[in-house]
Amino acid sequence: MNIMLFHSTYGLRPAVRAAADRLRAAGHEVWTPDLFEGRTFDTVEEGMEFNESIGKDELLKRAVLAAAPYSERGLVYAGFSLGASIAQTLALGDERARGLLLLHGTSDIAPSASVDDLPVQLHVAEPDAFETDDWLSAWYLQMGRAGADVEIYRYAGAGHLYTDPGLPDYDEEAAEATWRVALGFLDTL
């Protein structure tokens, strides 16, 4: 599978590279574009401030430009938190998308979004301040209306970015469970 993996608001941290290596070891080709052009952050607040200074349109433009050379291959879009929201936006706009793997995040869905049984897998903490139960219920229904085939996995007690061993949210058990399920999902595409 060809996977475009987007980083979180912390930037292209070692955990993203390690995730890409894990996916490569499972036989996938993976790209990890650096939407922050080398900047990484120690706190979510610093990352969000930088993200806001760039602006959503510019981030999406950078993501589209990163994915464009590979989209004809039929990409699986994937991402962590902010990167998941970017991956979702790109996957819903790419008729050749093969799948969508969301780790720790989702995004708004355009009312006109339409896909043909796009396989989608979401992994989130439970509870998660950024992905509340009400939001996830509405998101799930909207994705279904758009034509996506969605699976959601919740991890009780884990922190928001629980797959990143360099952050306080890290939860090894939840992270390993996530990767087992996610790799199985990718094998079905």
PDB file of C-alpha atoms in Angstrom:
ATOM      1  CA  MET A   1       0.000   0.000   0.000  1.00  0.00           C
ATOM      2  CA  ASN A   2       1.099   3.575  -0.665  1.00  0.00           C
ATOM      3  CA  ILE A   3       0.588   5.653   2.482  1.00  0.00           C
ATOM      4  CA  MET A   4       0.767   9.429   2.926  1.00  0.00           C
ATOM      5  CA  LEU A   5       1.271   9.948   6.686  1.00  0.00           C
ATOM      6  CA  PHE A   6       0.759  13.453   8.126  1.00  0.00           C
ATOM      7  CA  HIS A   7       2.210  14.652  11.431  1.00  0.00           C
ATOM      8  CA  SER A   8       0.391  16.254  14.351  1.00  0.00           C
ATOM      9  CA  THR A   9       0.543  19.857  15.520  1.00  0.00           C
ATOM     10  CA  TYR A  10       3.821  18.950  17.245  1.00  0.00           C
ATOM     11  CA  GLY A  11       5.469  18.678  13.822  1.00  0.00           C
ATOM     12  CA  LEU A  12       7.427  15.863  12.180  1.00  0.00           C
ATOM     13  CA  ARG A  13       8.658  14.274  15.419  1.00  0.00           C
ATOM     14  CA  PRO A  14      10.624  11.030  15.838  1.00  0.00           C
ATOM     15  CA  ALA A  15       7.373   9.180  16.657  1.00  0.00           C
ATOM     16  CA  VAL A  16       6.026   9.935  13.174  1.00  0.00           C
ATOM     17  CA  ARG A  17       9.210   8.635  11.569  1.00  0.00           C
ATOM     18  CA  ALA A  18       9.043   5.530  13.795  1.00  0.00           C
ATOM     19  CA  ALA A  19       5.424   4.955  12.747  1.00  0.00           C
ATOM     20  CA  ALA A  20       6.456   5.262   9.092  1.00  0.00           C
ATOM     21  CA  ASP A  21       9.251   2.737   9.700  1.00  0.00           C
ATOM     22  CA  ARG A  22       6.748   0.358  11.312  1.00  0.00           C
ATOM     23  CA  LEU A  23       4.509   0.648   8.266  1.00  0.00           C
ATOM     24  CA  ARG A  24       7.462   0.133   5.908  1.00  0.00           C
ATOM     25  CA  ALA A  25       8.505  -2.977   7.852  1.00  0.00           C
ATOM     26  CA  ALA A  26       4.998  -4.316   7.145  1.00  0.00           C
ATOM     27  CA  GLY A  27       5.628  -3.878   3.402  1.00  0.00           C
ATOM     28  CA  HIS A  28       4.097  -0.460   2.746  1.00  0.00           C
ATOM     29  CA  GLU A  29       5.583   2.513   0.938  1.00  0.00           C
ATOM     30  CA  VAL A  30       5.246   5.577   3.171  1.00  0.00           C
ATOM     31  CA  TRP A  31       5.773   9.302   2.756  1.00  0.00           C
ATOM     32  CA  THR A  32       5.892  11.698   5.726  1.00  0.00           C
ATOM     33  CA  PRO A  33       5.662  15.257   4.407  1.00  0.00           C
ATOM     34  CA  ASP A  34       6.858  17.991   6.742  1.00  0.00           C
ATOM     35  CA  LEU A  35       4.059  20.553   6.630  1.00  0.00           C
ATOM     36  CA  PHE A  36       5.863  22.730   9.200  1.00  0.00           C
ATOM     37  CA  GLU A  37       9.112  22.904   7.175  1.00  0.00           C
ATOM     38  CA  GLY A  38      11.366  21.589   9.924  1.00  0.00           C
ATOM     39  CA  ARG A  39       9.662  23.139  12.945  1.00  0.00           C
ATOM     40  CA  THR A  40       8.707  20.903  15.870  1.00  0.00           C
ATOM     41  CA  PHE A  41       7.171  21.868  19.192  1.00  0.00           C
ATOM     42  CA  ASP A  42       7.328  20.700  22.795  1.00  0.00           C
ATOM     43  CA  THR A  43       3.767  21.660  23.712  1.00  0.00           C
ATOM     44  CA  VAL A  44       0.434  21.417  21.950  1.00  0.00           C
ATOM     45  CA  GLU A  45      -0.114  25.129  22.585  1.00  0.00           C
ATOM     46  CA  GLU A  46       3.090  26.096  20.736  1.00  0.00           C
ATOM     47  CA  GLY A  47       2.173  23.811  17.861  1.00  0.00           C
ATOM     48  CA  MET A  48      -1.367  25.155  17.625  1.00  0.00           C
ATOM     49  CA  GLU A  49      -0.096  28.750  17.670  1.00  0.00           C
ATOM     50  CA  PHE A  50       2.295  27.975  14.811  1.00  0.00           C
ATOM     51  CA  ASN A  51      -0.425  26.071  12.949  1.00  0.00           C
ATOM     52  CA  GLU A  52      -2.763  29.061  13.258  1.00  0.00           C
ATOM     53  CA  SER A  53      -0.034  31.429  12.022  1.00  0.00           C
ATOM     54  CA  ILE A  54       0.311  29.327   8.848  1.00  0.00           C
ATOM     55  CA  GLY A  55      -3.437  28.983   8.397  1.00  0.00           C
ATOM     56  CA  LYS A  56      -5.589  26.019   7.392  1.00  0.00           C
ATOM     57  CA  ASP A  57      -5.576  26.878   3.680  1.00  0.00           C
ATOM     58  CA  GLU A  58      -1.777  26.996   3.508  1.00  0.00           C
ATOM     59  CA  LEU A  59      -1.445  23.698   5.414  1.00  0.00           C
ATOM     60  CA  LEU A  60      -3.912  22.028   3.057  1.00  0.00           C
ATOM     61  CA  LYS A  61      -2.056  23.458   0.066  1.00  0.00           C
ATOM     62  CA  ARG A  62       1.212  22.007   1.384  1.00  0.00           C
ATOM     63  CA  ALA A  63      -0.476  18.639   1.968  1.00  0.00           C
ATOM     64  CA  VAL A  64      -2.010  18.559  -1.517  1.00  0.00           C
ATOM     65  CA  LEU A  65       1.345  19.426  -3.084  1.00  0.00           C
ATOM     66  CA  ALA A  66       3.020  16.640  -1.079  1.00  0.00           C
ATOM     67  CA  ALA A  67       0.423  14.051  -2.083  1.00  0.00           C
ATOM     68  CA  ALA A  68      -0.040  15.064  -5.725  1.00  0.00           C
ATOM     69  CA  PRO A  69       2.988  13.219  -7.172  1.00  0.00           C
ATOM     70  CA  TYR A  70       1.737   9.949  -5.654  1.00  0.00           C
ATOM     71  CA  SER A  71      -2.054  10.194  -5.795  1.00  0.00           C
ATOM     72  CA  GLU A  72      -2.308   8.338  -9.118  1.00  0.00           C
ATOM     73  CA  ARG A  73      -1.020   5.256  -7.268  1.00  0.00           C
ATOM     74  CA  GLY A  74      -4.114   5.217  -5.051  1.00  0.00           C
ATOM     75  CA  LEU A  75      -3.024   6.474  -1.653  1.00  0.00           C
ATOM     76  CA  VAL A  76      -4.075   5.544   1.815  1.00  0.00           C
ATOM     77  CA  TYR A  77      -4.185   8.830   3.675  1.00  0.00           C
ATOM     78  CA  ALA A  78      -3.190   8.678   7.335  1.00  0.00           C
ATOM     79  CA  GLY A  79      -2.316  11.087  10.080  1.00  0.00           C
ATOM     80  CA  PHE A  80      -1.943  11.921  13.733  1.00  0.00           C
ATOM     81  CA  SER A  81      -4.417  14.411  15.275  1.00  0.00           C
ATOM     82  CA  LEU A  82      -4.034  17.563  13.114  1.00  0.00           C
ATOM     83  CA  GLY A  83      -2.506  15.302  10.471  1.00  0.00           C
ATOM     84  CA  ALA A  84      -5.570  13.060  10.666  1.00  0.00           C
ATOM     85  CA  SER A  85      -7.837  16.018   9.911  1.00  0.00           C
ATOM     86  CA  ILE A  86      -5.657  16.877   6.911  1.00  0.00           C
ATOM     87  CA  ALA A  87      -5.611  13.234   5.773  1.00  0.00           C
ATOM     88  CA  GLN A  88      -9.411  13.108   6.020  1.00  0.00           C
ATOM     89  CA  THR A  89      -9.834  16.251   3.922  1.00  0.00           C
ATOM     90  CA  LEU A  90      -7.503  14.923   1.223  1.00  0.00           C
ATOM     91  CA  ALA A  91      -9.022  11.425   1.183  1.00  0.00           C
ATOM     92  CA  LEU A  92     -12.555  12.780   0.806  1.00  0.00           C
ATOM     93  CA  GLY A  93     -11.382  14.869  -2.140  1.00  0.00           C
ATOM     94  CA  ASP A  94      -9.341  12.178  -3.925  1.00  0.00           C
ATOM     95  CA  GLU A  95     -11.422   9.745  -5.958  1.00  0.00           C
ATOM     96  CA  ARG A  96      -8.419   7.391  -6.151  1.00  0.00           C
ATOM     97  CA  ALA A  97      -7.983   7.174  -2.355  1.00  0.00           C
ATOM     98  CA  ARG A  98      -7.730   3.554  -1.216  1.00  0.00           C
ATOM     99  CA  GLY A  99      -8.350   4.182   2.475  1.00  0.00           C
ATOM    100  CA  LEU A 100      -8.154   6.538   5.417  1.00  0.00           C
ATOM    101  CA  LEU A 101      -6.376   5.769   8.698  1.00  0.00           C
ATOM    102  CA  LEU A 102      -7.085   8.347  11.389  1.00  0.00           C
ATOM    103  CA  LEU A 103      -5.051   8.365  14.582  1.00  0.00           C
ATOM    104  CA  HIS A 104      -6.268  10.700  17.328  1.00  0.00           C
ATOM    105  CA  GLY A 105      -8.304  13.033  15.158  1.00  0.00           C
ATOM    106  CA  THR A 106     -11.038  13.835  12.679  1.00  0.00           C
ATOM    107  CA  SER A 107     -12.217  16.914  10.814  1.00  0.00           C
ATOM    108  CA  ASP A 108     -15.329  18.667   9.607  1.00  0.00           C
ATOM    109  CA  ILE A 109     -16.967  17.044   6.602  1.00  0.00           C
ATOM    110  CA  ALA A 110     -18.187  19.128   3.705  1.00  0.00           C
ATOM    111  CA  PRO A 111     -21.916  18.587   3.069  1.00  0.00           C
ATOM    112  CA  SER A 112     -21.071  17.756  -0.542  1.00  0.00           C
ATOM    113  CA  ALA A 113     -18.463  15.091   0.386  1.00  0.00           C
ATOM    114  CA  SER A 114     -19.093  11.821  -1.400  1.00  0.00           C
ATOM    115  CA  VAL A 115     -17.007   8.654  -1.591  1.00  0.00           C
ATOM    116  CA  ASP A 116     -17.661   5.151  -2.835  1.00  0.00           C
ATOM    117  CA  ASP A 117     -17.329   2.844   0.202  1.00  0.00           C
ATOM    118  CA  LEU A 118     -14.010   4.412   1.280  1.00  0.00           C
ATOM    119  CA  PRO A 119     -12.586   2.223   4.077  1.00  0.00           C
ATOM    120  CA  VAL A 120     -11.961   4.404   7.140  1.00  0.00           C
ATOM    121  CA  GLN A 121     -10.487   3.416  10.470  1.00  0.00           C
ATOM    122  CA  LEU A 122     -10.330   5.810  13.447  1.00  0.00           C
ATOM    123  CA  HIS A 123      -8.373   5.263  16.673  1.00  0.00           C
ATOM    124  CA  VAL A 124      -9.014   7.697  19.548  1.00  0.00           C
ATOM    125  CA  ALA A 125      -8.669   7.947  23.300  1.00  0.00           C
ATOM    126  CA  GLU A 126     -11.732   7.621  25.498  1.00  0.00           C
ATOM    127  CA  PRO A 127     -12.410  10.223  26.707  1.00  0.00           C
ATOM    128  CA  ASP A 128     -10.621  12.684  24.440  1.00  0.00           C
ATOM    129  CA  ALA A 129     -11.074  16.431  24.931  1.00  0.00           C
ATOM    130  CA  PHE A 130     -10.392  17.028  21.236  1.00  0.00           C
ATOM    131  CA  GLU A 131     -12.740  14.262  20.023  1.00  0.00           C
ATOM    132  CA  THR A 132     -15.797  14.339  22.312  1.00  0.00           C
ATOM    133  CA  ASP A 133     -18.455  11.638  22.251  1.00  0.00           C
ATOM    134  CA  ASP A 134     -21.049  13.995  20.735  1.00  0.00           C
ATOM    135  CA  TRP A 135     -18.602  15.112  18.036  1.00  0.00           C
ATOM    136  CA  LEU A 136     -17.648  11.516  17.188  1.00  0.00           C
ATOM    137  CA  SER A 137     -21.289  10.431  16.941  1.00  0.00           C
ATOM    138  CA  ALA A 138     -22.078  13.261  14.533  1.00  0.00           C
ATOM    139  CA  TRP A 139     -18.846  12.647  12.605  1.00  0.00           C
ATOM    140  CA  TYR A 140     -19.652   8.937  12.248  1.00  0.00           C
ATOM    141  CA  LEU A 141     -23.114   9.663  10.862  1.00  0.00           C
ATOM    142  CA  GLN A 142     -21.777  12.286   8.430  1.00  0.00           C
ATOM    143  CA  MET A 143     -19.044   9.957   7.186  1.00  0.00           C
ATOM    144  CA  GLY A 144     -21.659   7.259   6.618  1.00  0.00           C
ATOM    145  CA  ARG A 145     -23.831   9.698   4.662  1.00  0.00           C
ATOM    146  CA  ALA A 146     -20.786  10.585   2.555  1.00  0.00           C
ATOM    147  CA  GLY A 147     -20.416   6.891   1.656  1.00  0.00           C
ATOM    148  CA  ALA A 148     -17.497   5.880   3.886  1.00  0.00           C
ATOM    149  CA  ASP A 149     -17.232   2.476   5.544  1.00  0.00           C
ATOM    150  CA  VAL A 150     -16.130   3.513   9.061  1.00  0.00           C
ATOM    151  CA  GLU A 151     -14.684   1.588  12.007  1.00  0.00           C
ATOM    152  CA  ILE A 152     -13.983   3.387  15.303  1.00  0.00           C
ATOM    153  CA  TYR A 153     -11.695   2.072  18.040  1.00  0.00           C
ATOM    154  CA  ARG A 154     -11.659   3.771  21.470  1.00  0.00           C
ATOM    155  CA  TYR A 155      -8.956   3.349  24.105  1.00  0.00           C
ATOM    156  CA  ALA A 156     -10.181   3.965  27.652  1.00  0.00           C
ATOM    157  CA  GLY A 157      -7.841   5.947  29.850  1.00  0.00           C
ATOM    158  CA  ALA A 158      -5.317   6.755  27.118  1.00  0.00           C
ATOM    159  CA  GLY A 159      -4.215  10.355  26.500  1.00  0.00           C
ATOM    160  CA  HIS A 160      -4.957  12.187  23.246  1.00  0.00           C
ATOM    161  CA  LEU A 161      -1.694  11.376  21.386  1.00  0.00           C
ATOM    162  CA  TYR A 162      -1.197   8.028  23.115  1.00  0.00           C
ATOM    163  CA  THR A 163       0.896   6.486  20.294  1.00  0.00           C
ATOM    164  CA  ASP A 164       3.777   9.002  20.710  1.00  0.00           C
ATOM    165  CA  PRO A 165       6.334   7.637  23.221  1.00  0.00           C
ATOM    166  CA  GLY A 166       7.913  11.097  23.493  1.00  0.00           C
ATOM    167  CA  LEU A 167       4.781  12.679  24.975  1.00  0.00           C
ATOM    168  CA  PRO A 168       3.082  12.431  28.399  1.00  0.00           C
ATOM    169  CA  ASP A 169      -0.044  10.986  26.697  1.00  0.00           C
ATOM    170  CA  TYR A 170       1.827   7.827  25.693  1.00  0.00           C
ATOM    171  CA  ASP A 171       0.097   4.555  26.555  1.00  0.00           C
ATOM    172  CA  GLU A 172       2.125   1.562  25.401  1.00  0.00           C
ATOM    173  CA  GLU A 173      -0.707  -0.950  25.656  1.00  0.00           C
ATOM    174  CA  ALA A 174      -3.152   1.240  23.698  1.00  0.00           C
ATOM    175  CA  ALA A 175      -0.471   2.134  21.163  1.00  0.00           C
ATOM    176  CA  GLU A 176       0.413  -1.493  20.460  1.00  0.00           C
ATOM    177  CA  ALA A 177      -3.265  -2.425  20.186  1.00  0.00           C
ATOM    178  CA  THR A 178      -3.765   0.438  17.751  1.00  0.00           C
ATOM    179  CA  TRP A 179      -0.894  -0.659  15.533  1.00  0.00           C
ATOM    180  CA  ARG A 180      -2.063  -4.302  15.502  1.00  0.00           C
ATOM    181  CA  VAL A 181      -5.548  -3.274  14.366  1.00  0.00           C
ATOM    182  CA  ALA A 182      -4.291  -0.608  11.948  1.00  0.00           C
ATOM    183  CA  LEU A 183      -1.842  -2.975  10.253  1.00  0.00           C
ATOM    184  CA  GLY A 184      -4.628  -5.524   9.872  1.00  0.00           C
ATOM    185  CA  PHE A 185      -6.831  -2.819   8.322  1.00  0.00           C
ATOM    186  CA  LEU A 186      -4.105  -1.874   5.839  1.00  0.00           C
ATOM    187  CA  ASP A 187      -3.699  -5.530   4.865  1.00  0.00           C
ATOM    188  CA  THR A 188      -7.360  -5.603   3.769  1.00  0.00           C
ATOM    189  CA  LEU A 189      -7.042  -2.673   1.357  1.00  0.00           C
TER     190      LEU A 189
END
